Amino acid sequence: MLELYSNIRRFRLSMKMSQDELAHRTGYSDRSSIAKIEKGEVDLPQSKISLFAAALQTTPGALMGEIPPATTPSLSDEELFLLDSYNHLNGQGKKKLLEYAEDLMSNPSNIDANSEENLA
């Protein structure tokens, strides 16, 4: 598990991201939480590992050392924006956003996959 924590630090530094920025992207209040995580002083649940992976534009497997970093996908600016926005919502806001996404996905008339206008 210690590899996970050193990989979080390594990925963060490779992205030239501060501990404050990573805290912001993962919903922590300040950099001291990130410092403790990178030192291995805090045990992360799987859900938090996935959140860190997304914020660091990698996969949980790559963070845990199971997948070589070269094979990991990166997130687009739009995906990072959505992740960051979701992380800053309260519980009710998160619920509404997820309901809206489910509604869009279940009602094909709301989405025109061939239209670039929907992305603007």
PDB file of C-alpha atoms in Angstrom:
ATOM      1  CA  MET A   1       0.000   0.000   0.000  1.00  0.00           C
ATOM      2  CA  LEU A   2       2.921   2.370   0.571  1.00  0.00           C
ATOM      3  CA  GLU A   3       3.477   2.385  -3.187  1.00  0.00           C
ATOM      4  CA  LEU A   4       0.034   3.979  -3.545  1.00  0.00           C
ATOM      5  CA  TYR A   5       1.008   6.959  -1.415  1.00  0.00           C
ATOM      6  CA  SER A   6       4.357   7.514  -3.102  1.00  0.00           C
ATOM      7  CA  ASN A   7       2.636   7.199  -6.489  1.00  0.00           C
ATOM      8  CA  ILE A   8       0.099   9.859  -5.517  1.00  0.00           C
ATOM      9  CA  ARG A   9       3.008  12.182  -4.780  1.00  0.00           C
ATOM     10  CA  ARG A  10       4.870  11.158  -7.958  1.00  0.00           C
ATOM     11  CA  PHE A  11       1.827  11.724 -10.193  1.00  0.00           C
ATOM     12  CA  ARG A  12       1.067  15.049  -8.479  1.00  0.00           C
ATOM     13  CA  LEU A  13       4.618  16.283  -8.971  1.00  0.00           C
ATOM     14  CA  SER A  14       4.730  15.085 -12.587  1.00  0.00           C
ATOM     15  CA  MET A  15       1.663  17.245 -13.231  1.00  0.00           C
ATOM     16  CA  LYS A  16       3.318  20.192 -11.449  1.00  0.00           C
ATOM     17  CA  MET A  17       0.332  20.239  -9.100  1.00  0.00           C
ATOM     18  CA  SER A  18       0.551  21.620  -5.573  1.00  0.00           C
ATOM     19  CA  GLN A  19      -0.774  19.787  -2.547  1.00  0.00           C
ATOM     20  CA  ASP A  20      -3.342  22.586  -2.235  1.00  0.00           C
ATOM     21  CA  GLU A  21      -4.581  21.965  -5.792  1.00  0.00           C
ATOM     22  CA  LEU A  22      -4.832  18.217  -5.223  1.00  0.00           C
ATOM     23  CA  ALA A  23      -6.716  18.848  -1.980  1.00  0.00           C
ATOM     24  CA  HIS A  24      -9.105  21.126  -3.881  1.00  0.00           C
ATOM     25  CA  ARG A  25      -9.672  18.542  -6.641  1.00  0.00           C
ATOM     26  CA  THR A  26     -10.305  15.703  -4.205  1.00  0.00           C
ATOM     27  CA  GLY A  27     -12.520  17.510  -1.716  1.00  0.00           C
ATOM     28  CA  TYR A  28     -10.025  17.852   1.135  1.00  0.00           C
ATOM     29  CA  SER A  29      -9.915  21.114   3.042  1.00  0.00           C
ATOM     30  CA  ASP A  30      -6.180  21.780   2.855  1.00  0.00           C
ATOM     31  CA  ARG A  31      -2.749  20.521   1.881  1.00  0.00           C
ATOM     32  CA  SER A  32      -2.000  19.025   5.301  1.00  0.00           C
ATOM     33  CA  SER A  33      -4.415  16.185   4.508  1.00  0.00           C
ATOM     34  CA  ILE A  34      -2.577  15.520   1.241  1.00  0.00           C
ATOM     35  CA  ALA A  35       0.797  15.625   3.017  1.00  0.00           C
ATOM     36  CA  LYS A  36      -0.422  12.971   5.477  1.00  0.00           C
ATOM     37  CA  ILE A  37      -1.740  10.817   2.631  1.00  0.00           C
ATOM     38  CA  GLU A  38       1.526  11.067   0.690  1.00  0.00           C
ATOM     39  CA  LYS A  39       3.427  10.019   3.825  1.00  0.00           C
ATOM     40  CA  GLY A  40       1.158   6.967   4.223  1.00  0.00           C
ATOM     41  CA  GLU A  41      -0.292   8.205   7.497  1.00  0.00           C
ATOM     42  CA  VAL A  42      -3.893   7.953   6.228  1.00  0.00           C
ATOM     43  CA  ASP A  43      -5.450   4.768   4.858  1.00  0.00           C
ATOM     44  CA  LEU A  44      -7.508   5.576   1.757  1.00  0.00           C
ATOM     45  CA  PRO A  45     -10.700   3.634   0.940  1.00  0.00           C
ATOM     46  CA  GLN A  46     -11.200   2.460  -2.645  1.00  0.00           C
ATOM     47  CA  SER A  47     -13.623   5.307  -3.394  1.00  0.00           C
ATOM     48  CA  LYS A  48     -10.960   7.873  -2.466  1.00  0.00           C
ATOM     49  CA  ILE A  49      -8.326   6.050  -4.532  1.00  0.00           C
ATOM     50  CA  SER A  50     -10.612   6.392  -7.560  1.00  0.00           C
ATOM     51  CA  LEU A  51     -11.100  10.082  -6.805  1.00  0.00           C
ATOM     52  CA  PHE A  52      -7.344  10.650  -6.557  1.00  0.00           C
ATOM     53  CA  ALA A  53      -6.799   8.725  -9.796  1.00  0.00           C
ATOM     54  CA  ALA A  54      -9.276  10.929 -11.637  1.00  0.00           C
ATOM     55  CA  ALA A  55      -7.767  14.114 -10.207  1.00  0.00           C
ATOM     56  CA  LEU A  56      -4.303  12.928 -11.242  1.00  0.00           C
ATOM     57  CA  GLN A  57      -5.484  11.872 -14.702  1.00  0.00           C
ATOM     58  CA  THR A  58      -4.672   8.204 -14.231  1.00  0.00           C
ATOM     59  CA  THR A  59      -6.339   4.998 -13.071  1.00  0.00           C
ATOM     60  CA  PRO A  60      -6.612   3.442  -9.618  1.00  0.00           C
ATOM     61  CA  GLY A  61      -4.508   0.534 -10.876  1.00  0.00           C
ATOM     62  CA  ALA A  62      -1.716   2.854 -11.961  1.00  0.00           C
ATOM     63  CA  LEU A  63      -1.755   4.611  -8.589  1.00  0.00           C
ATOM     64  CA  MET A  64      -1.482   1.261  -6.829  1.00  0.00           C
ATOM     65  CA  GLY A  65       1.363   0.204  -9.130  1.00  0.00           C
ATOM     66  CA  GLU A  66      -0.641  -2.488 -10.903  1.00  0.00           C
ATOM     67  CA  ILE A  67      -0.645  -0.860 -14.359  1.00  0.00           C
ATOM     68  CA  PRO A  68       2.294   0.914 -15.974  1.00  0.00           C
ATOM     69  CA  PRO A  69       1.577   4.683 -16.094  1.00  0.00           C
ATOM     70  CA  ALA A  70       2.193   4.812 -19.852  1.00  0.00           C
ATOM     71  CA  THR A  71      -1.023   2.847 -20.430  1.00  0.00           C
ATOM     72  CA  THR A  72      -3.273   5.097 -18.372  1.00  0.00           C
ATOM     73  CA  PRO A  73      -5.818   7.390 -20.024  1.00  0.00           C
ATOM     74  CA  SER A  74      -5.919  11.096 -19.310  1.00  0.00           C
ATOM     75  CA  LEU A  75      -9.019  13.157 -18.660  1.00  0.00           C
ATOM     76  CA  SER A  76     -10.074  16.045 -20.866  1.00  0.00           C
ATOM     77  CA  ASP A  77     -10.484  19.550 -19.470  1.00  0.00           C
ATOM     78  CA  GLU A  78     -14.255  19.059 -19.600  1.00  0.00           C
ATOM     79  CA  GLU A  79     -14.061  15.820 -17.605  1.00  0.00           C
ATOM     80  CA  LEU A  80     -11.814  17.466 -15.013  1.00  0.00           C
ATOM     81  CA  PHE A  81     -14.248  20.383 -14.799  1.00  0.00           C
ATOM     82  CA  LEU A  82     -17.168  18.028 -14.186  1.00  0.00           C
ATOM     83  CA  LEU A  83     -15.217  16.108 -11.548  1.00  0.00           C
ATOM     84  CA  ASP A  84     -14.150  19.312  -9.822  1.00  0.00           C
ATOM     85  CA  SER A  85     -17.691  20.707  -9.966  1.00  0.00           C
ATOM     86  CA  TYR A  86     -19.151  17.521  -8.524  1.00  0.00           C
ATOM     87  CA  ASN A  87     -16.613  17.560  -5.677  1.00  0.00           C
ATOM     88  CA  HIS A  88     -17.634  21.083  -4.691  1.00  0.00           C
ATOM     89  CA  LEU A  89     -21.360  20.331  -4.461  1.00  0.00           C
ATOM     90  CA  ASN A  90     -23.089  19.450  -1.218  1.00  0.00           C
ATOM     91  CA  GLY A  91     -24.933  16.138  -0.882  1.00  0.00           C
ATOM     92  CA  GLN A  92     -28.175  17.451  -2.388  1.00  0.00           C
ATOM     93  CA  GLY A  93     -26.335  19.076  -5.296  1.00  0.00           C
ATOM     94  CA  LYS A  94     -24.467  15.848  -6.046  1.00  0.00           C
ATOM     95  CA  LYS A  95     -27.750  13.936  -5.990  1.00  0.00           C
ATOM     96  CA  LYS A  96     -29.375  16.397  -8.427  1.00  0.00           C
ATOM     97  CA  LEU A  97     -26.387  16.292 -10.781  1.00  0.00           C
ATOM     98  CA  LEU A  98     -26.426  12.491 -10.848  1.00  0.00           C
ATOM     99  CA  GLU A  99     -30.202  12.454 -11.425  1.00  0.00           C
ATOM    100  CA  TYR A 100     -29.763  14.909 -14.303  1.00  0.00           C
ATOM    101  CA  ALA A 101     -27.022  12.760 -15.852  1.00  0.00           C
ATOM    102  CA  GLU A 102     -29.176   9.629 -15.504  1.00  0.00           C
ATOM    103  CA  ASP A 103     -32.103  11.464 -17.118  1.00  0.00           C
ATOM    104  CA  LEU A 104     -29.936  12.561 -20.046  1.00  0.00           C
ATOM    105  CA  MET A 105     -28.607   9.043 -20.558  1.00  0.00           C
ATOM    106  CA  SER A 106     -32.010   7.366 -20.313  1.00  0.00           C
ATOM    107  CA  ASN A 107     -33.748   9.767 -22.690  1.00  0.00           C
ATOM    108  CA  PRO A 108     -31.986   9.637 -26.079  1.00  0.00           C
ATOM    109  CA  SER A 109     -34.048  12.547 -27.391  1.00  0.00           C
ATOM    110  CA  ASN A 110     -32.105  14.793 -24.991  1.00  0.00           C
ATOM    111  CA  ILE A 111     -28.796  13.850 -26.577  1.00  0.00           C
ATOM    112  CA  ASP A 112     -27.725  14.080 -30.202  1.00  0.00           C
ATOM    113  CA  ALA A 113     -24.425  12.192 -30.240  1.00  0.00           C
ATOM    114  CA  ASN A 114     -23.650  13.447 -33.753  1.00  0.00           C
ATOM    115  CA  SER A 115     -24.072  17.120 -32.961  1.00  0.00           C
ATOM    116  CA  GLU A 116     -21.111  19.306 -32.042  1.00  0.00           C
ATOM    117  CA  GLU A 117     -23.579  22.015 -30.946  1.00  0.00           C
ATOM    118  CA  ASN A 118     -24.337  20.077 -27.752  1.00  0.00           C
ATOM    119  CA  LEU A 119     -20.679  20.345 -26.721  1.00  0.00           C
ATOM    120  CA  ALA A 120     -20.541  24.131 -27.088  1.00  0.00           C
TER     121      ALA A 120
END
